[in-house]
Coordinates of C-alpha atoms and ligand atoms in Angstrom, one line a residue:
M1 CA 4.8 13.4 -3.7
I2 CA 1.1 12.6 -4.3
V3 CA -1.6 15.2 -4.9
I4 CA -5.1 14.0 -5.4
K5 CA -7.7 16.7 -6.3
D6 CA -11.4 16.1 -6.3
M7 CA -11.1 12.5 -7.3
N8 CA -14.4 10.9 -8.2
K9 CA -15.0 7.3 -9.4
W10 CA -18.1 5.4 -10.3
Y11 CA -18.6 1.6 -10.9
G12 CA -21.6 1.9 -13.2
D13 CA -24.1 4.0 -11.2
F14 CA -22.4 3.4 -7.9
H15 CA -20.4 6.4 -6.8
V16 CA -17.5 4.8 -5.0
L17 CA -15.1 7.7 -4.5
K18 CA -16.6 11.1 -3.7
D19 CA -14.4 14.3 -4.0
I20 CA -11.3 12.7 -2.6
N21 CA -8.6 15.3 -1.8
L22 CA -5.3 14.1 -0.4
T23 CA -1.7 15.4 -0.4
V24 CA 1.1 13.2 0.7
K25 CA 4.6 14.6 1.2
K26 CA 7.9 12.8 0.8
G27 CA 8.6 10.8 3.9
E28 CA 5.0 11.0 5.3
R29 CA 3.3 8.0 6.7
I30 CA -0.4 7.8 6.2
V31 CA -2.7 5.2 7.7
V32 CA -6.2 4.8 6.1
C33 CA -9.0 3.1 7.9
G34 CA -12.7 2.8 7.6
P35 CA -15.5 0.2 7.3
S36 CA -15.5 -2.5 4.7
G37 CA -16.7 -1.2 1.4
S38 CA -15.9 2.4 2.2
G39 CA -13.6 2.7 -0.9
K40 CA -10.1 2.4 0.7
S41 CA -8.8 -0.2 -1.7
T42 CA -10.4 1.6 -4.7
M43 CA -8.6 4.9 -3.7
I44 CA -5.1 3.3 -3.4
R45 CA -5.7 1.3 -6.5
C46 CA -6.4 4.5 -8.3
I47 CA -3.1 5.9 -7.1
N48 CA -1.1 3.3 -9.0
R49 CA -3.6 3.1 -11.8
L50 CA -4.9 -0.4 -11.2
E51 CA -8.2 1.4 -11.4
Q52 CA -9.3 4.4 -13.4
F53 CA -11.2 7.4 -12.0
Q54 CA -13.6 9.5 -14.0
R55 CA -13.2 13.0 -12.5
G56 CA -10.4 14.9 -10.7
S57 CA -6.7 14.7 -11.0
L58 CA -3.7 12.8 -9.6
T59 CA -0.1 13.9 -9.6
V60 CA 2.7 11.6 -8.5
N61 CA 6.1 13.3 -8.1
D62 CA 5.1 16.2 -10.3
V63 CA 3.9 13.8 -13.1
E64 CA 0.2 14.3 -13.8
M65 CA -1.6 11.2 -14.6
I66 CA -3.1 10.9 -18.0
D67 CA -4.3 7.9 -19.9
D68 CA -1.1 7.1 -21.7
V69 CA 0.8 3.8 -21.4
K70 CA 4.2 5.6 -20.9
N71 CA 2.7 7.7 -18.2
I72 CA 1.2 4.7 -16.4
E73 CA 4.6 3.0 -16.6
A74 CA 6.2 6.1 -15.1
I75 CA 3.8 6.0 -12.1
R76 CA 4.3 2.3 -11.6
R77 CA 8.0 2.8 -11.3
E78 CA 7.6 5.2 -8.4
V79 CA 4.8 3.5 -6.6
G80 CA 5.1 0.1 -5.0
M81 CA 2.2 -1.9 -3.8
V82 CA 1.7 -4.7 -1.3
F83 CA -1.7 -6.6 -1.3
Q84 CA -3.7 -8.4 1.3
H85 CA -3.1 -11.8 -0.5
F86 CA 0.6 -11.3 -1.3
N87 CA 0.0 -11.9 -5.1
L88 CA 3.3 -13.8 -5.5
F89 CA 3.7 -16.0 -8.6
P90 CA 3.2 -19.6 -7.2
H91 CA 5.3 -21.3 -9.9
L92 CA 8.4 -19.1 -9.4
S93 CA 10.9 -19.4 -6.7
I94 CA 11.1 -16.6 -4.1
L95 CA 14.3 -15.3 -5.8
D96 CA 12.6 -15.4 -9.3
N97 CA 9.6 -13.5 -7.9
L98 CA 11.9 -10.8 -6.7
T99 CA 14.1 -10.6 -9.8
L100 CA 11.2 -10.5 -12.4
G101 CA 10.6 -6.8 -12.2
P102 CA 14.2 -5.7 -12.0
I103 CA 15.1 -7.8 -15.0
W104 CA 12.1 -7.3 -17.3
V105 CA 11.1 -3.8 -16.4
Q106 CA 14.3 -2.2 -15.2
K107 CA 16.5 -4.2 -17.7
K108 CA 19.0 -5.2 -15.0
S109 CA 21.3 -8.2 -15.4
K110 CA 20.3 -11.4 -13.7
E111 CA 23.4 -11.1 -11.4
E112 CA 22.6 -7.5 -10.4
A113 CA 18.9 -8.4 -9.8
E114 CA 19.8 -11.3 -7.7
A115 CA 22.2 -9.3 -5.6
I116 CA 19.4 -6.7 -5.0
A117 CA 16.9 -9.5 -4.2
M118 CA 19.2 -11.0 -1.7
K119 CA 19.8 -7.7 0.0
Y120 CA 16.1 -7.2 0.5
L121 CA 15.4 -10.8 1.6
E122 CA 18.0 -10.2 4.3
R123 CA 16.3 -7.0 5.2
V124 CA 13.0 -8.9 5.8
K125 CA 15.0 -11.6 7.5
I126 CA 14.4 -14.6 5.2
P127 CA 17.4 -14.9 2.9
D128 CA 17.4 -18.7 3.6
Q129 CA 14.0 -18.9 1.8
A130 CA 15.4 -17.7 -1.6
H131 CA 15.1 -21.0 -3.4
K132 CA 11.8 -22.1 -2.1
F133 CA 8.4 -21.6 -3.7
P134 CA 5.7 -19.4 -2.2
G135 CA 3.5 -22.3 -1.3
H136 CA 6.3 -23.6 1.1
L137 CA 6.4 -20.4 3.1
S138 CA 4.1 -19.3 5.9
G139 CA 1.7 -16.4 5.2
G140 CA 3.9 -14.0 7.2
Q141 CA 6.9 -15.0 5.3
Q142 CA 5.1 -14.6 2.0
Q143 CA 4.0 -11.2 2.9
R144 CA 7.6 -10.3 3.8
V145 CA 8.6 -11.6 0.4
A146 CA 5.9 -9.3 -1.2
I147 CA 7.4 -6.3 0.7
A148 CA 10.9 -7.3 -0.5
R149 CA 9.7 -7.6 -4.0
S150 CA 8.3 -4.1 -3.8
L151 CA 11.6 -2.7 -2.4
C152 CA 13.6 -4.4 -5.3
M153 CA 12.0 -1.9 -7.6
A154 CA 13.2 1.0 -5.5
P155 CA 9.9 2.8 -5.3
E156 CA 9.4 6.4 -4.0
I157 CA 6.4 5.3 -2.1
I158 CA 4.7 2.0 -1.1
L159 CA 1.0 1.5 -0.8
F160 CA -0.1 -1.3 1.5
D161 CA -3.7 -2.7 1.2
E162 CA -4.5 -4.5 4.5
P163 CA -1.2 -6.4 4.4
T164 CA -1.9 -8.3 7.7
S165 CA -5.6 -9.0 7.5
A166 CA -5.2 -12.4 5.8
L167 CA -2.6 -13.5 8.3
D168 CA -2.9 -15.7 11.3
P169 CA -2.5 -13.6 14.5
E170 CA 1.0 -15.0 15.3
M171 CA 2.3 -13.8 12.0
I172 CA 1.0 -10.2 12.1
K173 CA 3.8 -8.9 14.2
E174 CA 6.6 -10.1 12.0
V175 CA 5.1 -8.2 9.0
L176 CA 4.3 -5.1 11.1
D177 CA 7.9 -5.1 12.4
V178 CA 9.2 -4.9 8.8
M179 CA 6.7 -2.1 8.1
V180 CA 7.7 -0.2 11.2
E181 CA 11.4 -0.4 10.2
L182 CA 10.6 0.9 6.7
A183 CA 8.7 3.7 8.2
E184 CA 11.5 4.6 10.6
E185 CA 13.9 4.6 7.6
G186 CA 11.8 7.3 6.0
M187 CA 9.9 5.4 3.4
T188 CA 6.8 7.3 2.2
M189 CA 3.9 5.1 2.8
I190 CA 0.1 4.9 2.6
C191 CA -1.2 1.9 4.6
V192 CA -4.8 0.7 4.6
T193 CA -4.9 -1.2 7.9
H194 CA -6.9 -1.6 11.0
E195 CA -3.8 -2.2 13.1
M196 CA -4.3 0.7 15.3
G197 CA -1.1 0.0 17.3
F198 CA 0.8 0.5 14.1
A199 CA -1.0 3.7 13.3
K200 CA -0.3 5.1 16.7
K201 CA 3.4 4.1 16.5
V202 CA 4.3 5.3 13.0
A203 CA 1.5 7.4 11.3
D204 CA 2.0 11.1 10.8
R205 CA -1.7 11.2 9.9
V206 CA -4.6 8.8 10.1
I207 CA -7.5 9.1 7.6
F208 CA -11.0 7.8 8.1
M209 CA -13.0 6.9 5.0
D210 CA -16.7 6.1 5.1
G211 CA -19.1 5.8 2.2
G212 CA -16.5 6.8 -0.4
E213 CA -15.5 10.0 1.4
I214 CA -12.6 11.1 3.5
V215 CA -14.7 11.9 6.6
E216 CA -11.9 12.9 9.0
Q217 CA -8.1 13.0 9.2
N218 CA -5.8 13.9 12.0
T219 CA -2.6 13.1 13.9
P220 CA -2.9 9.7 15.6
H221 CA -3.2 11.3 19.0
E222 CA -6.1 13.6 18.0
F223 CA -7.7 10.9 15.8
F224 CA -8.0 8.3 18.5
D225 CA -8.4 10.5 21.6
H226 CA -10.7 13.2 20.1
P227 CA -12.6 11.9 17.2
E228 CA -14.8 14.7 15.9
T229 CA -17.5 13.0 13.9
D230 CA -20.2 10.6 15.1
R231 CA -19.2 8.3 12.3
L232 CA -15.6 8.0 13.4
Q233 CA -16.6 7.6 17.1
L234 CA -18.9 4.7 16.1
F235 CA -16.1 3.1 14.0
L236 CA -13.5 3.4 16.8
S237 CA -16.0 1.9 19.3
Q238 CA -16.4 -1.1 17.1
I239 CA -12.7 -1.8 16.4
L240 CA -11.0 -0.8 19.6
Ligands
ADP1 P1 -12.8 -1.2 1.0 O1 -11.4 -1.5 0.5 O2 -12.9 0.0 1.8 O3 -13.4 -2.4 1.7 P2 -13.5 -1.1 -1.8 O4 -12.7 0.0 -2.4 O5 -12.9 -2.5 -2.0 O6 -13.7 -0.9 -0.3 O7 -14.9 -1.2 -2.4 C1 -15.8 0.0 -2.3 C2 -17.1 -0.3 -2.9 O8 -17.0 -0.5 -4.3 C3 -17.7 -1.6 -2.3 O9 -19.1 -1.3 -2.2 C4 -17.5 -2.6 -3.4 O10 -18.5 -3.6 -3.4 C5 -17.5 -1.8 -4.7 N1 -16.6 -2.3 -5.7 C6 -15.3 -2.6 -5.6 N2 -14.8 -3.1 -6.7 C7 -15.8 -3.1 -7.6 C8 -16.0 -3.4 -9.0 N3 -14.9 -3.9 -9.7 N4 -17.2 -3.3 -9.6 C9 -18.2 -2.8 -8.9 N5 -18.2 -2.5 -7.6 C10 -17.0 -2.6 -7.0
MG2 MG1 -10.2 -3.2 0.7

């Protein structure tokens, strides 16, 4: 579904992504971890073109990325994204946040978009919040809305960028539970997270990034029990 070949990116002189190679198959669940500043967000933002890269190639569902608006729109349709800070529109109700994309991008009718929105709000277990505004919801509820919003666009893959790291501890589980359900239903996903319990439970593969490189990748069992590089051993000793 996603093929990244020799992706390189610089911010000015700073080489932020170095020869990234990554293939994600349909239905695969990938967890990405690594120290702060290692390039995890930059890599996944390159996948849905929130950032540009200077060298290498990216193919999503057999569509090769080129710098063309139509092409970027095509990728955005297939790739959903959930951010650390939810990024809901504060002045719109939950329902309006969810129907915005389906109405304006997918040209669905208001009625159809609202039916889809309610279906996914039920799926993330907060249909009763539909008419409230984001500021009236807890962080965990807002993040579940953000996941529902992504699902409303029927993406082929969802990218998560540290979806629980801005949440109070008691809200982390309600968001992870939704993510586990999605994973078990076969959604293709790339999750940047340090929730190692989640990684062990659902990941097909765990990737360790450091200094802009993919240093190591393996099945969760091998990754956690037999880390090969000193860098990963050090990282795991710090977070576990
Ligand atoms: P991570 O998500 O792993 O914490 P990021 O991908 O956010 O790392 O950032 C990787 C590196 O790139 C960091 O050193 C960060 O300071 C730098 N960086 C991120 N965004 C920008 C930007 N817009 N301009 C310049 N440097 C940036
Ligand atoms: Mg980040």
